[in-house]
Tab-separated table of C-alpha atoms and ligand atoms in Angstrom:
chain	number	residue	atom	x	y	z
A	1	UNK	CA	77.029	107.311	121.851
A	2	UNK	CA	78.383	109.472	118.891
A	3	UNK	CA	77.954	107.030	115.132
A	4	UNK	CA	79.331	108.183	112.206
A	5	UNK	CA	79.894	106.498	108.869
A	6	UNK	CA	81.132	107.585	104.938
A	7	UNK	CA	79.811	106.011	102.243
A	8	UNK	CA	81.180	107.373	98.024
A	9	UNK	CA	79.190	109.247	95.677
A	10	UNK	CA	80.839	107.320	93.012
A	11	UNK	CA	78.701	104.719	90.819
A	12	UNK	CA	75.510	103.446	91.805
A	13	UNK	CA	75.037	102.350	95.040
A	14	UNK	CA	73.717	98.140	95.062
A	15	UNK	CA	72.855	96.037	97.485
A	16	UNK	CA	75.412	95.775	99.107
A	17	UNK	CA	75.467	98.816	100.338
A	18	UNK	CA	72.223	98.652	101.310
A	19	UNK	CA	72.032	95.984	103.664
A	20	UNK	CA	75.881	96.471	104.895
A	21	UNK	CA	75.670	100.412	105.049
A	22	UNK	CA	72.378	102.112	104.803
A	23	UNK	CA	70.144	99.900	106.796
A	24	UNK	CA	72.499	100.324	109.319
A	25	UNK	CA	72.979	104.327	109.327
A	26	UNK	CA	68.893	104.217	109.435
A	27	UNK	CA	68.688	101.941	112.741
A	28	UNK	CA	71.869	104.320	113.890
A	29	UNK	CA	69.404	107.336	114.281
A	30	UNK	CA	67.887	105.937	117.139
A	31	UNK	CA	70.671	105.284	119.654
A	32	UNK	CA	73.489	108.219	117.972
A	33	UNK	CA	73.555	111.331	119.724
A	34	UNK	CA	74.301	112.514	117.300
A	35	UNK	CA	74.460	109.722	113.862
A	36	UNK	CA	76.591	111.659	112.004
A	37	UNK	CA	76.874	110.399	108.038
A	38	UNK	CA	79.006	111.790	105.211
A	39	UNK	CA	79.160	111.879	101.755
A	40	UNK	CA	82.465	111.273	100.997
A	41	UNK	CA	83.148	112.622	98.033
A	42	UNK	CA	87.372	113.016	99.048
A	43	UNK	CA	87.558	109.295	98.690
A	44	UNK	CA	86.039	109.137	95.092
A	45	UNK	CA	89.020	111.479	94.034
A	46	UNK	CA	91.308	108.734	94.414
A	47	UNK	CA	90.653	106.395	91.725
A	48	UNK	CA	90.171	107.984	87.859
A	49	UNK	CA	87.032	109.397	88.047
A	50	UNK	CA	84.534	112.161	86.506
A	51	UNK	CA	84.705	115.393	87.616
A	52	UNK	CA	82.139	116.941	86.032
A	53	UNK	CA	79.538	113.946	87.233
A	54	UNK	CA	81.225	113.559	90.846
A	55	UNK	CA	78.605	116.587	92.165
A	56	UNK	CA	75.777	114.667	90.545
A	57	UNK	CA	76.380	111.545	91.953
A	58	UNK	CA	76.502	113.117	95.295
A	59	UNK	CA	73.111	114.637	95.209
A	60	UNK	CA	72.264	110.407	93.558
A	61	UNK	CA	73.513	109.255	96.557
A	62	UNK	CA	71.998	111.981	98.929
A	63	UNK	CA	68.444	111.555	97.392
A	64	UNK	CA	68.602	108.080	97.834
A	65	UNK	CA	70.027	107.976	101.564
A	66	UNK	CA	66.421	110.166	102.330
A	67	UNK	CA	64.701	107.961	100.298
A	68	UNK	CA	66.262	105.210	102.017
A	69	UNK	CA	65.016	106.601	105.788
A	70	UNK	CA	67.945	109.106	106.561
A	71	UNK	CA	65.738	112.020	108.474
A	72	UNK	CA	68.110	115.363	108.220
A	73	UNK	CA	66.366	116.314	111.295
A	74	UNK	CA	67.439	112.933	113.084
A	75	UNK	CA	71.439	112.919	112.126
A	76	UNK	CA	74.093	114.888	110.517
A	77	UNK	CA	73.653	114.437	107.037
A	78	UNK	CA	77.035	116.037	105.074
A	79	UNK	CA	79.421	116.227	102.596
A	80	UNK	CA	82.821	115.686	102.858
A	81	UNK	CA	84.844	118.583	101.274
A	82	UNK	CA	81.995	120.943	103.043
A	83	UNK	CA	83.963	120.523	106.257
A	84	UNK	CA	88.008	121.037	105.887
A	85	UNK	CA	88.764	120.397	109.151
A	86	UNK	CA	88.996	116.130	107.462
A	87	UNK	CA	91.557	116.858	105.108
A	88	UNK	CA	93.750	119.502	108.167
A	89	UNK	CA	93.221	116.195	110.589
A	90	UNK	CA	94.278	113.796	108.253
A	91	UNK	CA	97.789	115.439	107.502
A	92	UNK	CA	98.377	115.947	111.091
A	93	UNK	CA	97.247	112.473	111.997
A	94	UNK	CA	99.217	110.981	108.851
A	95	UNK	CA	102.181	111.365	111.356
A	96	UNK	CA	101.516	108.864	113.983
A	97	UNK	CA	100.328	106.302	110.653
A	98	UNK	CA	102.421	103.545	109.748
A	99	UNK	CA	103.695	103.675	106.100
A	100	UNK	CA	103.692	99.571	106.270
A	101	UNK	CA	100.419	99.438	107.105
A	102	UNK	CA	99.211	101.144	104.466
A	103	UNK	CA	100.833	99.425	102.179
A	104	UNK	CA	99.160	96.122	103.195
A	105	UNK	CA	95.449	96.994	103.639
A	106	UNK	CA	93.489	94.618	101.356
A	107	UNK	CA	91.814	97.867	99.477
A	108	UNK	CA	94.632	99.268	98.085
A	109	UNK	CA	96.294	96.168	96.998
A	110	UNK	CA	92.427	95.631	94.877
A	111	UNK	CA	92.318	99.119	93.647
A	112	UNK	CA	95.954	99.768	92.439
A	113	UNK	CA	96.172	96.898	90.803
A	114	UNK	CA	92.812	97.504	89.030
A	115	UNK	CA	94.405	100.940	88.168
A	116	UNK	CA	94.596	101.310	84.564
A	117	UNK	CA	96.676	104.647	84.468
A	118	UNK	CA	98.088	106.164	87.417
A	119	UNK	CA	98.052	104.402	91.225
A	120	UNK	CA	97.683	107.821	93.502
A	121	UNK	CA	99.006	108.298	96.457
A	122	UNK	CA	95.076	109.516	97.638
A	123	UNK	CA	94.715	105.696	97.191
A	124	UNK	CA	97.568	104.845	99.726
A	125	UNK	CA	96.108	107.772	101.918
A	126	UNK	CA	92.744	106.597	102.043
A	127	UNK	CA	92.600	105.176	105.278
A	128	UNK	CA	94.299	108.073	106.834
A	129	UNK	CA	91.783	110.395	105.470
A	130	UNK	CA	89.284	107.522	106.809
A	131	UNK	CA	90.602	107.656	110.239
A	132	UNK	CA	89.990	111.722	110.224
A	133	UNK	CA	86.588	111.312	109.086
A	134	UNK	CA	85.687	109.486	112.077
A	135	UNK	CA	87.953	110.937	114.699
A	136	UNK	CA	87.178	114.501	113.927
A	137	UNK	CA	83.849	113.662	115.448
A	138	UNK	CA	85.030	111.544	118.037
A	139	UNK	CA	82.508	108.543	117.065
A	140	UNK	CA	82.431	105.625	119.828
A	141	UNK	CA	81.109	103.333	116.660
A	142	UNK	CA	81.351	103.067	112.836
A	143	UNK	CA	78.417	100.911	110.874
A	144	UNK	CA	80.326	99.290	107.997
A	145	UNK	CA	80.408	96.612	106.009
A	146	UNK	CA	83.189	93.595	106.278
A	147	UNK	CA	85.352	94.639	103.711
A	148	UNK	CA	86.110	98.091	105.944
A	149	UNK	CA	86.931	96.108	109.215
A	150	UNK	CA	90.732	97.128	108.276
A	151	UNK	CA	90.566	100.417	108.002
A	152	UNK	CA	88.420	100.539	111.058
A	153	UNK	CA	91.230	98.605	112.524
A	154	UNK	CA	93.927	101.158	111.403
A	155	UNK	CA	91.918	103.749	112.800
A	156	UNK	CA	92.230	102.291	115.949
A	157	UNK	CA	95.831	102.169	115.725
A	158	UNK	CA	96.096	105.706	114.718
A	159	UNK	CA	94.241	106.904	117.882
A	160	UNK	CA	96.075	104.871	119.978
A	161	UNK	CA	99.209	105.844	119.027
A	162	UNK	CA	98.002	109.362	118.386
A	163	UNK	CA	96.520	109.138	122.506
A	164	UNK	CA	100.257	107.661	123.594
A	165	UNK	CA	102.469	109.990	122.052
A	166	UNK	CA	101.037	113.457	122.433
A	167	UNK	CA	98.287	112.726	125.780
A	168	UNK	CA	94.782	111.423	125.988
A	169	UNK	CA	92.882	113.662	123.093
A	170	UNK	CA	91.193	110.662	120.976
A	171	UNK	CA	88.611	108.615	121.048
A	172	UNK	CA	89.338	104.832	119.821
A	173	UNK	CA	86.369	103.860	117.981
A	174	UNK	CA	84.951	100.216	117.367
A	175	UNK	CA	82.979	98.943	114.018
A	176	UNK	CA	79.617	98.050	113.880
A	177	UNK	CA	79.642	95.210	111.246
A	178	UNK	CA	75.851	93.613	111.033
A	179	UNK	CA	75.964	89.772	111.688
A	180	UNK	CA	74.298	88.667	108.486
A	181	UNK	CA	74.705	90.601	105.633
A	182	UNK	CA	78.049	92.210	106.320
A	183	UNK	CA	79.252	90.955	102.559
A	184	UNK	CA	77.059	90.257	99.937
A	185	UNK	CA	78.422	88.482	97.002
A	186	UNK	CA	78.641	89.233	93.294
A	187	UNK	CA	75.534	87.267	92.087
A	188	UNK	CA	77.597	86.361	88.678
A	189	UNK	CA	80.844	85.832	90.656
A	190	UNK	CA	80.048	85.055	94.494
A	191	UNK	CA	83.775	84.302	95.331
A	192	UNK	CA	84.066	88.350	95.238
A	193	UNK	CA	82.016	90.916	96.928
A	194	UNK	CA	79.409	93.213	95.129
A	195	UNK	CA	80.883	96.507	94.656
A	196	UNK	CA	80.848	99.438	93.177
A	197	UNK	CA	84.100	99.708	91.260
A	198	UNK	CA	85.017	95.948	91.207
A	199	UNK	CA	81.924	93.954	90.119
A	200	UNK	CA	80.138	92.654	87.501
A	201	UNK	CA	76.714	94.470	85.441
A	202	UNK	CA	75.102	91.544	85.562
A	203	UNK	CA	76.100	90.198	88.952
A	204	UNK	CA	75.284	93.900	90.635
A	205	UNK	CA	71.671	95.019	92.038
A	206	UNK	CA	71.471	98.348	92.165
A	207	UNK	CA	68.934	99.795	94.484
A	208	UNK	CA	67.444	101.683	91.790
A	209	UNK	CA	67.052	98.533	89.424
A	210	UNK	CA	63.843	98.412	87.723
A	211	UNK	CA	62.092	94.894	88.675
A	212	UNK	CA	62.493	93.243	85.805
A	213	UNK	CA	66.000	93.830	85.504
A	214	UNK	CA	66.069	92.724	89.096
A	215	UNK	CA	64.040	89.567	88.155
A	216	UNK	CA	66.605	89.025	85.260
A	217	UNK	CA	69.865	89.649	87.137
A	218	UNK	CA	68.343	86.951	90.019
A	219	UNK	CA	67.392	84.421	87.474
A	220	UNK	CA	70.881	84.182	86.162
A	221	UNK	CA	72.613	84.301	89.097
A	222	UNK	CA	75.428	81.581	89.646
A	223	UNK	CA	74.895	78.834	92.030
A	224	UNK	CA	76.364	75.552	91.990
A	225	UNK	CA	75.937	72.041	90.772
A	226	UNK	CA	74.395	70.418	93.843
A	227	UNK	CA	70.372	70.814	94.068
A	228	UNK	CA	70.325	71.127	98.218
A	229	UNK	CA	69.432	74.795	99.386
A	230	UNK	CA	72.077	75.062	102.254
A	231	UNK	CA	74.750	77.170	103.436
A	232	UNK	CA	77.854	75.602	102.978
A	233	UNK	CA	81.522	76.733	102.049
A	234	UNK	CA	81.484	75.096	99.317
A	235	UNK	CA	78.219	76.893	97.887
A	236	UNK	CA	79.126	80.705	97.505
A	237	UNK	CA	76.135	81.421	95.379
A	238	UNK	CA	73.258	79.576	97.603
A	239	UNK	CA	74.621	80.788	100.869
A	240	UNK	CA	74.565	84.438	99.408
A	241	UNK	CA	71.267	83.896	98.690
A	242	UNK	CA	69.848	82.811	101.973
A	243	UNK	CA	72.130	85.178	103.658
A	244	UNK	CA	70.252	88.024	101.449
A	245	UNK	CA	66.315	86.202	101.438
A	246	UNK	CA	67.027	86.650	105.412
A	247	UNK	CA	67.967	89.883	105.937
A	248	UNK	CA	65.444	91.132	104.027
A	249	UNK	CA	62.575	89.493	105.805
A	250	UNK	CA	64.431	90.263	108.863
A	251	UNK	CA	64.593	86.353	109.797
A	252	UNK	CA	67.185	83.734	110.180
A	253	UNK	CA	69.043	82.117	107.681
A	254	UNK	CA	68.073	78.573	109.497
A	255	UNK	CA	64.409	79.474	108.372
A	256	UNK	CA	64.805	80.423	105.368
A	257	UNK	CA	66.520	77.244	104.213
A	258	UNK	CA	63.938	75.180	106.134
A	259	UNK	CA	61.268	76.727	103.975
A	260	UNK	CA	62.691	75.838	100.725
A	261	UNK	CA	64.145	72.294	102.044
A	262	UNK	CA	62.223	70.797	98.975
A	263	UNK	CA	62.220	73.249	96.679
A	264	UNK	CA	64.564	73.715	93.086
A	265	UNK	CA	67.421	76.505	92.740
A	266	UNK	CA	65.189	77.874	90.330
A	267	UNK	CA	62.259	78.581	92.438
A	268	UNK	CA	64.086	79.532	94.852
A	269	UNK	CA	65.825	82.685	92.942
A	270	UNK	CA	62.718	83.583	91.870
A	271	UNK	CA	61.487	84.308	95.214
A	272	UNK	CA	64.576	85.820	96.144
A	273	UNK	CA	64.124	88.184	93.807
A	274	UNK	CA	60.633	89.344	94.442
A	275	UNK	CA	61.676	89.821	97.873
A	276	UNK	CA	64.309	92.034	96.551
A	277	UNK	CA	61.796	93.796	94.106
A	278	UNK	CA	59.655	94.093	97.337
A	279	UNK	CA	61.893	95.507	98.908
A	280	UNK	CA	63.726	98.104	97.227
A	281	UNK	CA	60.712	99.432	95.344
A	282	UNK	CA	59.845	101.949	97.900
A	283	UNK	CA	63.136	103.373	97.880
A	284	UNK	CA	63.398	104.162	94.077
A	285	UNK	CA	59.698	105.588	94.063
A	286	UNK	CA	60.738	107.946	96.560
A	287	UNK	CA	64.218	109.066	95.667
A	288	UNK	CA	62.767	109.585	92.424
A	289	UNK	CA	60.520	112.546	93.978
A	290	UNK	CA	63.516	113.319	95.609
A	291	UNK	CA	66.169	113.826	93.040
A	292	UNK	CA	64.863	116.618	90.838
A	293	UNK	CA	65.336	119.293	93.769
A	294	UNK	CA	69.022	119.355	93.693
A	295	UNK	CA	68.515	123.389	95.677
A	296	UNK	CA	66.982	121.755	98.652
A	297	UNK	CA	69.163	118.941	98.275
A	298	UNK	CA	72.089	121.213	98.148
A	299	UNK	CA	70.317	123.396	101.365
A	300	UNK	CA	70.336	119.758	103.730
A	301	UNK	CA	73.496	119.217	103.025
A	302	UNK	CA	74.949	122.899	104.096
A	303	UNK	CA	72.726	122.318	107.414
A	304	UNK	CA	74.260	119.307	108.240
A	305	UNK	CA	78.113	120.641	106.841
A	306	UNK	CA	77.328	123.987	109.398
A	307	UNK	CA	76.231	120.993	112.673
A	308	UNK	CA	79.162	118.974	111.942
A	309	UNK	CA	81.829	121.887	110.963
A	310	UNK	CA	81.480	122.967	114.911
A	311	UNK	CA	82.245	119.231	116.083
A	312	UNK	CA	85.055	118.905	113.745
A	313	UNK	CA	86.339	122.158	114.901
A	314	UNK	CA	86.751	121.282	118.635
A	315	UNK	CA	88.723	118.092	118.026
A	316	UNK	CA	90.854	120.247	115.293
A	317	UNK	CA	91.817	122.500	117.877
A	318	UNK	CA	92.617	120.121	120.501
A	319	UNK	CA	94.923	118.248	118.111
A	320	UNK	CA	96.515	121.161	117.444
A	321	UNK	CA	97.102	122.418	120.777
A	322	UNK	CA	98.988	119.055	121.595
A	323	UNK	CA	101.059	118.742	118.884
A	324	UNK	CA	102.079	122.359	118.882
A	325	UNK	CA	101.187	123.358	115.907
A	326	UNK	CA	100.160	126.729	115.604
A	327	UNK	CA	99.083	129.493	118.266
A	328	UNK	CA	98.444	128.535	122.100
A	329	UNK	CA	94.750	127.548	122.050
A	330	UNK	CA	94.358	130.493	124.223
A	331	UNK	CA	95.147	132.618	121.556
A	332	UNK	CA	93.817	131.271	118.214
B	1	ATP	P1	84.139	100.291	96.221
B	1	ATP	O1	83.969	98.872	95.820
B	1	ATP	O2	84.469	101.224	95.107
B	1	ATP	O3	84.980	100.514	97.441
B	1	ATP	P2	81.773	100.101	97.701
B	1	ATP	O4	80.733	99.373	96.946
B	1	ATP	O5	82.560	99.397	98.735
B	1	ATP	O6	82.705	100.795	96.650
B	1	ATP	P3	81.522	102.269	99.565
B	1	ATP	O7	80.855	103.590	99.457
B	1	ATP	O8	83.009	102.186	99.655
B	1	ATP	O9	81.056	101.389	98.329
B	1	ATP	O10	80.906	101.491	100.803
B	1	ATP	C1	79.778	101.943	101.532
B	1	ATP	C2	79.428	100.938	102.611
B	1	ATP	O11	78.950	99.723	102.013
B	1	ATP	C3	80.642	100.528	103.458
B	1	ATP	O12	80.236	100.482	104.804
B	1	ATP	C4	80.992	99.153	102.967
B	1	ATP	O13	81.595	98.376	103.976
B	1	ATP	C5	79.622	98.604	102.588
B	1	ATP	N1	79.708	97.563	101.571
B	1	ATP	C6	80.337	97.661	100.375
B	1	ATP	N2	80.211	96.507	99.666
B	1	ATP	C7	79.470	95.673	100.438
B	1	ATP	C8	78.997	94.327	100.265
B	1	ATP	N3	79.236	93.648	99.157
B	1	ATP	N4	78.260	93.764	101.267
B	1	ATP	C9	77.997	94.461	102.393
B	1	ATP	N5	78.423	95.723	102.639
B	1	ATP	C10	79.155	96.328	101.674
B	2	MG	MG1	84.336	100.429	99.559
């Protein structure tokens, strides 16, 4: 069973990502053979972004995948632009994608309207460099969170078709989308999803919060009118809150509402939010030892670009071969 999953160096990673993402590449080390996970630093090109911070960020967001449980030893930790063979694939792949499609995928619609300046076509070709990502490696599953569910889906589509038109050379790859926890809400705005480009200050945890700005962010989150802790359609807020106080303790969101059948919203947040403190504070202690030694950070990430460059490679070549681009095989 080969895993692989992307996740941006852009911004700060939040909860979100945590519980939709990370906690799932962590689990992934046990059963992938390899878990292969990227930094991909590609997709952050495609909105307006810094370049002289986007190296930065990705050493951020390596420090705190380690911190997080990521063992180097135990997947294929990597960069993106290490390994070209993503971008090659996604050109040659980018002829058995459907233009229509990629005009309708629920990201870009978000994004290029929230585009101040210029709408890039890297935005359009997201999913296309998406869908090289994980075929390059041939991955039988992808851990992501709801909101990528699409583009897993569009994957799909480009294998098949890909598999139809030029022989059996791909393998079609299913998500791995965690039952509870799959989209945490905006705790200011809990119609939308957290997120990293899209979301509110105030309504975002990031996973290297201090407590008390944790503790602040939790007491002020929205919630309703009603005084009944319950999931219910009607109560965005509350049901993102159970959905997060369980995941974290790792127990059902039935329980969790039976425990706090009689108590007030306000209560209630609090102990969200120490559960959250709880929780994350491992991670920041540790990614701050981590951070400062951007060499070694630097020397796990050409490892893992050099394990995952010879994978990539392979499926590069076979692409190749049956399209016709290029040399015969037996001659490159
Ligand atoms: P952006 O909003 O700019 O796309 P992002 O917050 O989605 O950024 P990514 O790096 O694109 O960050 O996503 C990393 C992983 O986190 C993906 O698997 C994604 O599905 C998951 N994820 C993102 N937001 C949430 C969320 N609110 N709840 C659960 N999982 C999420
Ligand atoms: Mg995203």
């Amino acid at each position: 069973m080969r895993i692989f999953s992307g996740i941006q160096p852009t911004g700060r990673k939040h909860l979100g990502n945590y519980i939709g993402g990370i906690t799932q590449y962590v689990a992934g080390q046990e059963r992938g053979d390899p878990a292969i996970y990227c930094i991909v630093d590609l997709h952050s090109t495609t909105v307006d972004y810094d370049p002289s911070e986007l190296r930065a960020r990705g050493y951020d967001l390596e420090a705190l995948l380690i911190a997080a449980g990521l063992d180097p030893d135990r997947c294929v930790l990597f960069r993106q632009s290490d390994v070209k063979e993503h971008t090659e694939l996604s050109w040659l792949l980018s002829s058995v994608t459907a233009l229509g499609e990629l005009q309708r995928m629920h990201q870009f619609r978000d994004k290029s309207v929230a585009q101040r300046e210029l709408v890039s076509a890297g935005l359009l070709f997201y999913p296309v460099l998406m869908a090289a990502d994980v075929l390059a490696y041939r991955a039988h599953e992808v851990p992501v969170g709801e909101d990528q569910r699409e583009h897993v889906e569009l994957m799909r589509d480009v294998a098949d078709r890909f598999n139809r038109r030029f022989g059996e050379t791909l393998v079609v790859p299913e998500a791995r989308i965690p039952e509870v926890g799959a989209r945490i809400r905006d705790l200011q705005d809990p119609t939308r999803k957290m997120s990293t480009t899209g979301s509110s200050e105030q309504g975002t945890i990031y996973v290297l919060d201090e407590p008390d700005a944790i503790m602040r962010k939790f007491k002020r989150a929205v919630t309703d009118s009603g005084t009944d802790i319950v999931r219910a359609p009607d109560k965005p807020g509350i049901s993102n809150l159970i959905e997060l106080l369980a995941v974290i303790r790792g127990t059902s969101a039935e329980d969790a509402e039976r425990e706090f059948a009689d108590s007030r919203y306000g209560d209630f947040k609090v102990a969200v939010g120490e559960a959250v403190v709880d929780y994350l504070a491992p991670v920041r202690e540790r990614y701050h030892e981590l951070r400062p030694d951007e060499p070694e950070l630097e020397r796990i990430l050409a490892a893992g670009a050099d394990r995952a460059r010879g994978m990539a490679q392979e499926t590069v070549a076979d692409v190749r071969e049956k399209m016709g681009v290029g040399p015969p095989q037996s001659l490159a």
